PDB file of C-alpha atoms in Angstrom:
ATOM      1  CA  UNK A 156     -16.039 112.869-229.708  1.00 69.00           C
ATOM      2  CA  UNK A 157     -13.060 111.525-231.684  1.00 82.00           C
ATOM      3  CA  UNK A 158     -11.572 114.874-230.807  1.00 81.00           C
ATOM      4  CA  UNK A 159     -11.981 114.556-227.338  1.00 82.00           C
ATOM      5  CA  UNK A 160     -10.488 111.441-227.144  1.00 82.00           C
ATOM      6  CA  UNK A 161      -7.828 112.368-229.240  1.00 82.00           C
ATOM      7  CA  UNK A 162      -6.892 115.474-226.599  1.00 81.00           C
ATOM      8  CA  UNK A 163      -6.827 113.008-223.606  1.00 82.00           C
ATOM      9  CA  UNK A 164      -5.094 110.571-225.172  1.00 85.00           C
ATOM     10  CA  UNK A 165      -2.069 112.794-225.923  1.00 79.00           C
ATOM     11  CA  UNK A 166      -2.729 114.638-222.731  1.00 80.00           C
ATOM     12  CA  UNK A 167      -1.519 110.983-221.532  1.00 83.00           C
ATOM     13  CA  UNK A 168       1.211 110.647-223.354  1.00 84.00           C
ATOM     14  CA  UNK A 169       2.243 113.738-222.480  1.00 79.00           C
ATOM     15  CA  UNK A 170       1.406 113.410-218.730  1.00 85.00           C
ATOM     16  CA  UNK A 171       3.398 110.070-218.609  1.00 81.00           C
ATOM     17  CA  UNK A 172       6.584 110.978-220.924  1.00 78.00           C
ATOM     18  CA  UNK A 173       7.609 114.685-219.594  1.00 81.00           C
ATOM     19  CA  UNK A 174       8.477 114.038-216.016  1.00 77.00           C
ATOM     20  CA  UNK A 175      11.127 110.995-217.379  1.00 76.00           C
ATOM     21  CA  UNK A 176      11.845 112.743-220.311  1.00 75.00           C
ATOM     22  CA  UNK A 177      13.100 115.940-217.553  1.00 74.00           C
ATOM     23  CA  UNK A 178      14.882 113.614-215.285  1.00 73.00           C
ATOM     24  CA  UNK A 179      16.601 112.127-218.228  1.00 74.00           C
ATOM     25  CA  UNK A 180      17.712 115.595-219.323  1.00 76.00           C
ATOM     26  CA  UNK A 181      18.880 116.512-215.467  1.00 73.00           C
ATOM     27  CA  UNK A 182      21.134 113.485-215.059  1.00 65.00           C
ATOM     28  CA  UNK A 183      22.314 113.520-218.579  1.00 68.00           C
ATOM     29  CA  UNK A 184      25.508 113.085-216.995  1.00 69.00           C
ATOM     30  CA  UNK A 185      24.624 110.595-214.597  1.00 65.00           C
ATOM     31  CA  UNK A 186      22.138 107.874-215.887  1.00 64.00           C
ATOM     32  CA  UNK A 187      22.988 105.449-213.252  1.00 60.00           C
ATOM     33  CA  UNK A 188      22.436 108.301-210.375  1.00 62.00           C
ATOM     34  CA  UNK A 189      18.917 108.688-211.740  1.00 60.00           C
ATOM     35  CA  UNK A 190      18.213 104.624-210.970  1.00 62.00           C
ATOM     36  CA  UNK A 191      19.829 103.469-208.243  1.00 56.00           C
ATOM     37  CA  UNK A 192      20.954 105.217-204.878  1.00 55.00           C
ATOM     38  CA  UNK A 193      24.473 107.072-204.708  1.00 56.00           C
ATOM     39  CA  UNK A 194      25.463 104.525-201.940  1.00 52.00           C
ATOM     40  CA  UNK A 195      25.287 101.890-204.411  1.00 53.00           C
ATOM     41  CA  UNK A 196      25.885 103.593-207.636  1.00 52.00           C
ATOM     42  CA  UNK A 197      29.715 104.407-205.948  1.00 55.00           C
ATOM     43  CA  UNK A 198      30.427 101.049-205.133  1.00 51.00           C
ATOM     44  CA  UNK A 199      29.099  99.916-208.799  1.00 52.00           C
ATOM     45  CA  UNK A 200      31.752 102.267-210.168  1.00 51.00           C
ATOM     46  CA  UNK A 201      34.236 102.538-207.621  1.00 49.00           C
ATOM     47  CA  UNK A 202      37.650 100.719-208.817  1.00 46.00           C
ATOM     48  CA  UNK A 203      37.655  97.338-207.343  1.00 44.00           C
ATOM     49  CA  UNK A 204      42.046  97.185-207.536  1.00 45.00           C
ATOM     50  CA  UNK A 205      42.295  99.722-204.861  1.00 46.00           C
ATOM     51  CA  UNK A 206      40.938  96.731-202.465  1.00 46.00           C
ATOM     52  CA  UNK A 207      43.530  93.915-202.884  1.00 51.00           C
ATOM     53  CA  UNK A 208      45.446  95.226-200.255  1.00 54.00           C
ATOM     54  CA  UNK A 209      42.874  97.184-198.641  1.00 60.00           C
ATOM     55  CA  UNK A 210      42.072  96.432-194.912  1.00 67.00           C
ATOM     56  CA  UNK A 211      38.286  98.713-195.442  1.00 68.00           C
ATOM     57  CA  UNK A 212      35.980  99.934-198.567  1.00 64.00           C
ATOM     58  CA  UNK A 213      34.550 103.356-198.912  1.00 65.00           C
ATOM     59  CA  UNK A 214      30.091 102.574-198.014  1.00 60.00           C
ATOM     60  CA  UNK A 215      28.909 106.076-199.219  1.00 59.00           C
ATOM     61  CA  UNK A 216      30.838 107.787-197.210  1.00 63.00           C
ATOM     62  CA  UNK A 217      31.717 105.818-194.109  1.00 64.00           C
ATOM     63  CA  UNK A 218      34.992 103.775-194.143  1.00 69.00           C
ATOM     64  CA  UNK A 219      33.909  99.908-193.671  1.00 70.00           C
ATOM     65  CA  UNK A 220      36.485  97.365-192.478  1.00 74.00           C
ATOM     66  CA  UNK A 221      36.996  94.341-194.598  1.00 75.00           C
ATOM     67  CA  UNK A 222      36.993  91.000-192.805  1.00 78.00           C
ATOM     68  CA  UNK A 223      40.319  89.986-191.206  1.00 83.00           C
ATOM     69  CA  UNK A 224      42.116  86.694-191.452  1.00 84.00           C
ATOM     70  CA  UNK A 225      42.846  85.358-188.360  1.00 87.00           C
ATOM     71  CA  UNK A 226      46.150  82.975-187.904  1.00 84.00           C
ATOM     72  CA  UNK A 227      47.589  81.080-190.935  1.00 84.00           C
ATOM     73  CA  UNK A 228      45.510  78.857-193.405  1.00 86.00           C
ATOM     74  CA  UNK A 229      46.521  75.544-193.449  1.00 84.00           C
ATOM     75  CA  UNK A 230      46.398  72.612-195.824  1.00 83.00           C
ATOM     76  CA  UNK A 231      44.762  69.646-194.857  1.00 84.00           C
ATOM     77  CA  UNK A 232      44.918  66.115-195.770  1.00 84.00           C
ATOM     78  CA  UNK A 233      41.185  66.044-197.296  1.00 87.00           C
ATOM     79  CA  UNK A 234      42.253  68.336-199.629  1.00 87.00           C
ATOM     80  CA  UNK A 235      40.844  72.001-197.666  1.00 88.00           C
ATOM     81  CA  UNK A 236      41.849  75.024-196.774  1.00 89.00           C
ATOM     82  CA  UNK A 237      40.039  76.366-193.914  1.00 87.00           C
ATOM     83  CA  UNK A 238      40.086  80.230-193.008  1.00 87.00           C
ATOM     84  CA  UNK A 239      38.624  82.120-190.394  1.00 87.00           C
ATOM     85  CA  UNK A 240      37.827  85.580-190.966  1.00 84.00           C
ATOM     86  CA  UNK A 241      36.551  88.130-188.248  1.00 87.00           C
ATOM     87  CA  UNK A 242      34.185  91.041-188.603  1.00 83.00           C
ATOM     88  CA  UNK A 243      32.906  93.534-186.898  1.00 84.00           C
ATOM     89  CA  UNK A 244      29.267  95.117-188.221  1.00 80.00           C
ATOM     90  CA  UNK A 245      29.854  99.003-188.397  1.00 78.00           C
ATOM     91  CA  UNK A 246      26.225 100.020-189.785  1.00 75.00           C
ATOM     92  CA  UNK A 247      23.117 100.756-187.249  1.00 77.00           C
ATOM     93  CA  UNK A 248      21.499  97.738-189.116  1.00 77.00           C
ATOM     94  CA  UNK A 249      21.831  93.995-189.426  1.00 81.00           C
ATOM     95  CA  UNK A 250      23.874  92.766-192.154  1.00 81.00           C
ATOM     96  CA  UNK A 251      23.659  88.914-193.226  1.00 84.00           C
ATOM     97  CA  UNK A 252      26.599  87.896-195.264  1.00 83.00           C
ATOM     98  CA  UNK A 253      24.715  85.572-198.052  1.00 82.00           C
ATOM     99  CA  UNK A 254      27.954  84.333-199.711  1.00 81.00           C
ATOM    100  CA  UNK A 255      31.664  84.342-200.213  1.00 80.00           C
ATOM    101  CA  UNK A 256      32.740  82.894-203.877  1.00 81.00           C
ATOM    102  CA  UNK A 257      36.540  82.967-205.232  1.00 85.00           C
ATOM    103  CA  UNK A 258      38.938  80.985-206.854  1.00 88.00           C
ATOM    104  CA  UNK A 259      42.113  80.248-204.720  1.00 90.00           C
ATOM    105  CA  UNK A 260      45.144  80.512-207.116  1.00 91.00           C
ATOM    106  CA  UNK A 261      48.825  79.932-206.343  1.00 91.00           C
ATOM    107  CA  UNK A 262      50.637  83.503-206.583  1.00 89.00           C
ATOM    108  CA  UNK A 263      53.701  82.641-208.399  1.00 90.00           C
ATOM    109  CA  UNK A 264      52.447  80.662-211.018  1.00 92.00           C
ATOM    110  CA  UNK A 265      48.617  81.822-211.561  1.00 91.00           C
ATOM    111  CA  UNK A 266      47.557  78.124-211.326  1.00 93.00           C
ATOM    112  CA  UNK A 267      43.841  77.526-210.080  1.00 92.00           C
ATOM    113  CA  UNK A 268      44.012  75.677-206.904  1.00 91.00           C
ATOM    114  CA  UNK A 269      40.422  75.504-205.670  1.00 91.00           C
ATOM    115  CA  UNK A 270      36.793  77.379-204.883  1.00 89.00           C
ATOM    116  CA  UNK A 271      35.922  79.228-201.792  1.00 87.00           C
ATOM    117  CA  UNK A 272      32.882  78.701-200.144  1.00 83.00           C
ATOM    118  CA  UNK A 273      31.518  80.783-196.832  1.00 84.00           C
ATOM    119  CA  UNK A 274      28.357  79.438-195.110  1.00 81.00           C
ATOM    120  CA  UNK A 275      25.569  82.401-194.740  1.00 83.00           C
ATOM    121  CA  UNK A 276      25.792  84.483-191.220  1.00 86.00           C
ATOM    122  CA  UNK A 277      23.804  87.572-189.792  1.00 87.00           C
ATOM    123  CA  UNK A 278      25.810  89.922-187.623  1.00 86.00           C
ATOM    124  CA  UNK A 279      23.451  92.235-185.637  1.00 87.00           C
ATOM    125  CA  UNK A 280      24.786  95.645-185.390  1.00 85.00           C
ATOM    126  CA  UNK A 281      28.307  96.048-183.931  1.00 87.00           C
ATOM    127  CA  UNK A 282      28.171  92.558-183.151  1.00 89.00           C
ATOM    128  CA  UNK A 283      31.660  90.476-184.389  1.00 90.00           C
ATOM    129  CA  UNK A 284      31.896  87.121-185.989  1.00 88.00           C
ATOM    130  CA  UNK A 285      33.906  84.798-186.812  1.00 88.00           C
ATOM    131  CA  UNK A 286      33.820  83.544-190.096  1.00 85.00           C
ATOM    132  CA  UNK A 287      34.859  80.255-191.199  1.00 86.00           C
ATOM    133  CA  UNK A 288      35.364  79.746-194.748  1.00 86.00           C
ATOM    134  CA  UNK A 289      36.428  76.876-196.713  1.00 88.00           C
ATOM    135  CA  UNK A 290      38.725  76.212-199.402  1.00 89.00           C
ATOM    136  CA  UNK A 291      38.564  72.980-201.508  1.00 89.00           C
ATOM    137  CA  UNK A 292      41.414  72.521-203.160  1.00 90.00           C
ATOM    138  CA  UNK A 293      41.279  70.151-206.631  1.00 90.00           C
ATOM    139  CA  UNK A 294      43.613  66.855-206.997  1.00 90.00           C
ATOM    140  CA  UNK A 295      45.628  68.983-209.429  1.00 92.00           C
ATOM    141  CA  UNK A 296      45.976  71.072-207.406  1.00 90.00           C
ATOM    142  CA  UNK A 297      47.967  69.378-204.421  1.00 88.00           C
ATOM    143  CA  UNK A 298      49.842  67.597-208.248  1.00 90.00           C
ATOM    144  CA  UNK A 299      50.957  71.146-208.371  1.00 91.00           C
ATOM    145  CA  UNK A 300      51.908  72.065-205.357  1.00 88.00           C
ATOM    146  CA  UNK A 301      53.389  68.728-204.665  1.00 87.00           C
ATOM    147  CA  UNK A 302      55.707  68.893-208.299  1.00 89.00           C
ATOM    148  CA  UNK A 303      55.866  73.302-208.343  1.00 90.00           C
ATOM    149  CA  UNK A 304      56.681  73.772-204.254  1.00 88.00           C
ATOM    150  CA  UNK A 305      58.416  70.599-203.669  1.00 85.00           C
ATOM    151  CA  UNK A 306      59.850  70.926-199.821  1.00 85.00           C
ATOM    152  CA  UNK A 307      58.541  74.245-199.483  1.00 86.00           C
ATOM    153  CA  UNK A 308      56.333  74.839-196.058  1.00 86.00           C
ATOM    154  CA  UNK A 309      54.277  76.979-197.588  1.00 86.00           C
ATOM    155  CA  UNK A 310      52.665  78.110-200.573  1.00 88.00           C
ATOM    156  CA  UNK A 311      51.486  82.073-201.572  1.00 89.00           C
ATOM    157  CA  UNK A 312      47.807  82.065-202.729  1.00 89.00           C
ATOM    158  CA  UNK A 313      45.562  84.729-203.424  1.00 88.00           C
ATOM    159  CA  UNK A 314      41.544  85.207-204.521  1.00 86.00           C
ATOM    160  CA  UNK A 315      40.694  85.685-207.905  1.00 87.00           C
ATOM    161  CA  UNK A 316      37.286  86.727-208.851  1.00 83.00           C
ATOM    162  CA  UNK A 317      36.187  87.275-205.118  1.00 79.00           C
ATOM    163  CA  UNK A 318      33.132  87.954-204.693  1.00 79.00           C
ATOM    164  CA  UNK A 319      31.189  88.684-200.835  1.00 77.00           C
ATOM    165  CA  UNK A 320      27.393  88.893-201.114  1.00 77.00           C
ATOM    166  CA  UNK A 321      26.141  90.952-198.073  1.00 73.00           C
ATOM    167  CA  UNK A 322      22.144  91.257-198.048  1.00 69.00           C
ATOM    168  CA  UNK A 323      21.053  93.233-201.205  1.00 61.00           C
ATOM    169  CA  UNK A 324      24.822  93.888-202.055  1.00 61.00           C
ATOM    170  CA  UNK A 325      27.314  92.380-203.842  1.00 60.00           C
ATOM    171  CA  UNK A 326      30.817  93.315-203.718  1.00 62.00           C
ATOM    172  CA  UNK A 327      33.373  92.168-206.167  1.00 65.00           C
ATOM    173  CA  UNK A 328      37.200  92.106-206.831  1.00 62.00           C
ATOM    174  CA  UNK A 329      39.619  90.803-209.299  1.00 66.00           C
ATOM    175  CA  UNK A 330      42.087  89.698-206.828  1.00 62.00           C
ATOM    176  CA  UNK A 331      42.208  89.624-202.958  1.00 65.00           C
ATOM    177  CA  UNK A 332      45.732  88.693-201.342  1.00 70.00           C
ATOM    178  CA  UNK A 333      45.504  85.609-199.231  1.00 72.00           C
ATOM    179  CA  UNK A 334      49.126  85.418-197.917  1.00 72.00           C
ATOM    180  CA  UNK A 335      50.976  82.017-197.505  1.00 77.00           C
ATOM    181  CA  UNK A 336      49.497  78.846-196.517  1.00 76.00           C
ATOM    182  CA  UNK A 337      51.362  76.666-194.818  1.00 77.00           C
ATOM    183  CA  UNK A 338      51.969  72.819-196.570  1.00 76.00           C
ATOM    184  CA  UNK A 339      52.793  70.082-193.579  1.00 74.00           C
ATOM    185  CA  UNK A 340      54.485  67.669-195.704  1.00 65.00           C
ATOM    186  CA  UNK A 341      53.044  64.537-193.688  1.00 61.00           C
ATOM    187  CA  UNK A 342      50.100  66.123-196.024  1.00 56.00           C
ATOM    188  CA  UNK A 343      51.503  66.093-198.930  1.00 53.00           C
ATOM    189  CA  UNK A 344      52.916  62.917-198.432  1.00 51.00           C
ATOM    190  CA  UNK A 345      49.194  61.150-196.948  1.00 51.00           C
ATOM    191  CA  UNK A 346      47.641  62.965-200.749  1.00 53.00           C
ATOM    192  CA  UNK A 347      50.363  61.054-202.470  1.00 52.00           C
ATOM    193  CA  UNK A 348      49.822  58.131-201.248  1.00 46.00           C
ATOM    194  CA  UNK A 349      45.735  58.499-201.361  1.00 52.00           C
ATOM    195  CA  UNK A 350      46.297  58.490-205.988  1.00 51.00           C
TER     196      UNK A 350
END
């Protein structure tokens, strides 16, 4: 009897451990291949630079248009930058952007202005959007830009750590040209004043 059970309980093992232990050995090469789909295992590895001035990413395949700013940001006197982005869906399937995260940082000097913030929309297929997101900017931030771009209309930002979550996906990137945004002094002038 303790023989028996012995036999099956190897038999198991064995049972259980060869089919992973085979795929293992297959995609020796390619561990990540053998987990997650090759749609998402090229954006996992795909190199993230080529996008800062990229107008589309590479989806497994199919070419998909990044968001496009539409007119020039502008800073306001409460402190926010507001942008408005439009997109087109390209798949055959709803996408629902979940969230947009970044830090807005002045070009030339690589100072941290503010956060980014996107509020959660669904875009049915083909369907475009427009997509307002905000930028608060922090009180040192208009200190900087009042002291470091003194008479200057505008200031060059771009997004650092941006990060767009679309349904089950995340996509990432360590920088993400803005472009200028333009500084009405009456602005800077109404933030002084507000200290």
């Amino acid at each position: 009897m303790n023989k028996l059970k012995l036999f099956l309980t190897v038999l198991s093992i064995l049972i259980a451990v060869t089919p992973i232990t085979v795929q293992i050995i297959i995609h020796r090469d390619n561990i990540v291949g053998l987990i997650l789909p090759p749609t998402i295992a090229d954006i996992l590895t795909s190199n993230t630079d080529d996008l800062t001035n990229a107008d589309s990413f590479d989806f497994g395949g199919s070419s998909i248009p990044l968001p496009m700013l539409v007119g020039t940001p502008i800073l306001y006197p409460n402190n926010t930058v507001h942008l408005t982005y439009t997109f087109t869906n390209p798949l055959d399937g709803r996408i629902t952007i979940t969230s947009m995260d970044a830090k807005i940082v002045c070009t030339e000097h690589r100072f941290i202005l503010g956060d980014v913030y996107i509020e959660p929309a669904t875009l049915e297929p083909n369907q475009t959007l427009e997509l307002n997101v905000t930028c608060i900017l922090s009180p040192k931030a208009i200190e900087h830009i009042s002291t470091q771009h003194q008479g200057q209309d505008s200031i060059n930002a771009e997004f650092e750590n941006f990060s767009v979550g679309l349904t089950d996906i995340t996509i990432t990137m360590d920088h993400r040209k803005l472009g200028p945004i333009q500084i009405p002094q009456t602005t800077l002038i109404l933030n002084n004043l507000s200290k």
